[in-house]
Amino acid sequence: MDVQPEAVQAAEAYEAMFVPALFAQWAPRVLDGVALSPGQRVLDVACGTGVLAREAARRVGLSGAVSGLDPAPGMLAVARRSAEVVDWREGVAESLPYADGQFDAVVSQFGLMF
């Protein structure tokens, strides 16, 4: 994947500043509402740098599976560095690159505004 350096720099700044200030505190609360358990399969739509997907991966454990989907290659480049256990893919919610029924839960923390 050919990612523009500027896109990666912007995603790194997002991860360093916005995730701790705005998003990290809400990831556990979002997932509390889903009541994930070990072994489940989870999709995080509009995952950005992966704060919600990382927490989902922690909750479902190695017996589960988490996929993160985002349209921004820079965000995914940063996400890939943070959690190798997550299957990170480029794509959009309007055209999911997954089979129907593949996931036990589909979540999104900040994607509806886009």
GROMACS .gro file of C-alpha atoms in nm:
model
  114
    1MET     CA    1   0.000   0.000   0.000
    2ASP     CA    2   0.141   0.338  -0.107
    3VAL     CA    3   0.057   0.591   0.163
    4GLN     CA    4   0.144   0.959   0.137
    5PRO     CA    5   0.385   1.067   0.414
    6GLU     CA    6   0.162   1.367   0.492
    7ALA     CA    7  -0.133   1.136   0.553
    8VAL     CA    8   0.071   0.928   0.797
    9GLN     CA    9   0.195   1.241   0.976
   10ALA     CA   10  -0.162   1.365   1.014
   11ALA     CA   11  -0.271   1.026   1.149
   12GLU     CA   12   0.021   1.021   1.393
   13ALA     CA   13  -0.081   1.364   1.522
   14TYR     CA   14  -0.442   1.243   1.554
   15GLU     CA   15  -0.328   0.937   1.751
   16ALA     CA   16  -0.099   1.145   1.976
   17MET     CA   17  -0.339   1.432   2.048
   18PHE     CA   18  -0.701   1.352   1.973
   19VAL     CA   19  -0.715   0.988   2.080
   20PRO     CA   20  -0.600   1.052   2.440
   21ALA     CA   21  -0.799   1.375   2.471
   22LEU     CA   22  -1.126   1.274   2.307
   23PHE     CA   23  -1.162   0.908   2.216
   24ALA     CA   24  -0.968   0.670   2.442
   25GLN     CA   25  -1.190   0.731   2.744
   26TRP     CA   26  -1.503   0.640   2.546
   27ALA     CA   27  -1.384   0.316   2.384
   28PRO     CA   28  -1.452   0.100   2.693
   29ARG     CA   29  -1.795   0.259   2.735
   30VAL     CA   30  -1.891   0.198   2.373
   31LEU     CA   31  -1.792  -0.167   2.405
   32ASP     CA   32  -1.966  -0.204   2.743
   33GLY     CA   33  -2.287  -0.140   2.552
   34VAL     CA   34  -2.211  -0.428   2.319
   35ALA     CA   35  -2.117  -0.672   2.597
   36LEU     CA   36  -1.841  -0.847   2.403
   37SER     CA   37  -1.709  -1.178   2.526
   38PRO     CA   38  -1.404  -1.390   2.443
   39GLY     CA   39  -1.420  -1.562   2.107
   40GLN     CA   40  -1.650  -1.315   1.935
   41ARG     CA   41  -1.587  -1.159   1.593
   42VAL     CA   42  -1.604  -0.779   1.580
   43LEU     CA   43  -1.591  -0.521   1.302
   44ASP     CA   44  -1.497  -0.159   1.380
   45VAL     CA   45  -1.627   0.061   1.097
   46ALA     CA   46  -1.443   0.391   1.042
   47CYS     CA   47  -1.178   0.267   1.284
   48GLY     CA   48  -0.932   0.553   1.233
   49THR     CA   49  -0.610   0.473   1.416
   50GLY     CA   50  -0.782   0.187   1.596
   51VAL     CA   51  -0.857   0.291   1.954
   52LEU     CA   52  -1.190   0.105   1.960
   53ALA     CA   53  -1.061  -0.196   1.766
   54ARG     CA   54  -0.767  -0.234   2.007
   55GLU     CA   55  -1.002  -0.239   2.306
   56ALA     CA   56  -1.230  -0.486   2.127
   57ALA     CA   57  -0.931  -0.713   2.058
   58ARG     CA   58  -0.839  -0.705   2.426
   59ARG     CA   59  -1.193  -0.808   2.519
   60VAL     CA   60  -1.243  -1.089   2.268
   61GLY     CA   61  -0.893  -1.226   2.323
   62LEU     CA   62  -0.692  -1.451   2.097
   63SER     CA   63  -0.990  -1.682   2.048
   64GLY     CA   64  -1.183  -1.392   1.892
   65ALA     CA   65  -1.118  -1.179   1.587
   66VAL     CA   66  -1.134  -0.806   1.522
   67SER     CA   67  -1.133  -0.626   1.188
   68GLY     CA   68  -1.087  -0.252   1.148
   69LEU     CA   69  -1.218  -0.078   0.835
   70ASP     CA   70  -1.133   0.280   0.737
   71PRO     CA   71  -1.119   0.478   0.411
   72ALA     CA   72  -0.800   0.664   0.510
   73PRO     CA   73  -0.471   0.486   0.432
   74GLY     CA   74  -0.276   0.711   0.670
   75MET     CA   75  -0.500   0.619   0.962
   76LEU     CA   76  -0.462   0.250   0.880
   77ALA     CA   77  -0.083   0.281   0.858
   78VAL     CA   78  -0.077   0.407   1.217
   79ALA     CA   79  -0.336   0.150   1.328
   80ARG     CA   80  -0.127  -0.136   1.187
   81ARG     CA   81   0.163  -0.034   1.409
   82SER     CA   82  -0.052  -0.051   1.722
   83ALA     CA   83  -0.216  -0.393   1.698
   84GLU     CA   84  -0.102  -0.673   1.473
   85VAL     CA   85  -0.383  -0.899   1.593
   86VAL     CA   86  -0.642  -0.678   1.420
   87ASP     CA   87  -0.717  -0.729   1.049
   88TRP     CA   88  -0.692  -0.372   0.917
   89ARG     CA   89  -0.856  -0.301   0.579
   90GLU     CA   90  -0.917   0.001   0.362
   91GLY     CA   91  -1.281   0.051   0.269
   92VAL     CA   92  -1.606   0.231   0.338
   93ALA     CA   93  -1.921   0.148   0.532
   94GLU     CA   94  -2.135   0.180   0.220
   95SER     CA   95  -1.957  -0.114   0.058
   96LEU     CA   96  -1.828  -0.353   0.323
   97PRO     CA   97  -1.564  -0.598   0.196
   98TYR     CA   98  -1.699  -0.876   0.418
   99ALA     CA   99  -1.957  -1.150   0.387
  100ASP     CA  100  -2.297  -1.108   0.552
  101GLY     CA  101  -2.310  -1.262   0.898
  102GLN     CA  102  -1.932  -1.268   0.938
  103PHE     CA  103  -1.936  -1.067   1.263
  104ASP     CA  104  -2.104  -1.104   1.601
  105ALA     CA  105  -2.088  -0.727   1.654
  106VAL     CA  106  -2.030  -0.421   1.437
  107VAL     CA  107  -1.922  -0.105   1.616
  108SER     CA  108  -1.825   0.250   1.529
  109GLN     CA  109  -1.715   0.518   1.771
  110PHE     CA  110  -1.681   0.825   1.553
  111GLY     CA  111  -1.779   0.718   1.203
  112LEU     CA  112  -2.136   0.842   1.168
  113MET     CA  113  -2.033   1.201   1.107
  114PHE     CA  114  -1.838   1.102   0.798
   0.00000   0.00000   0.00000
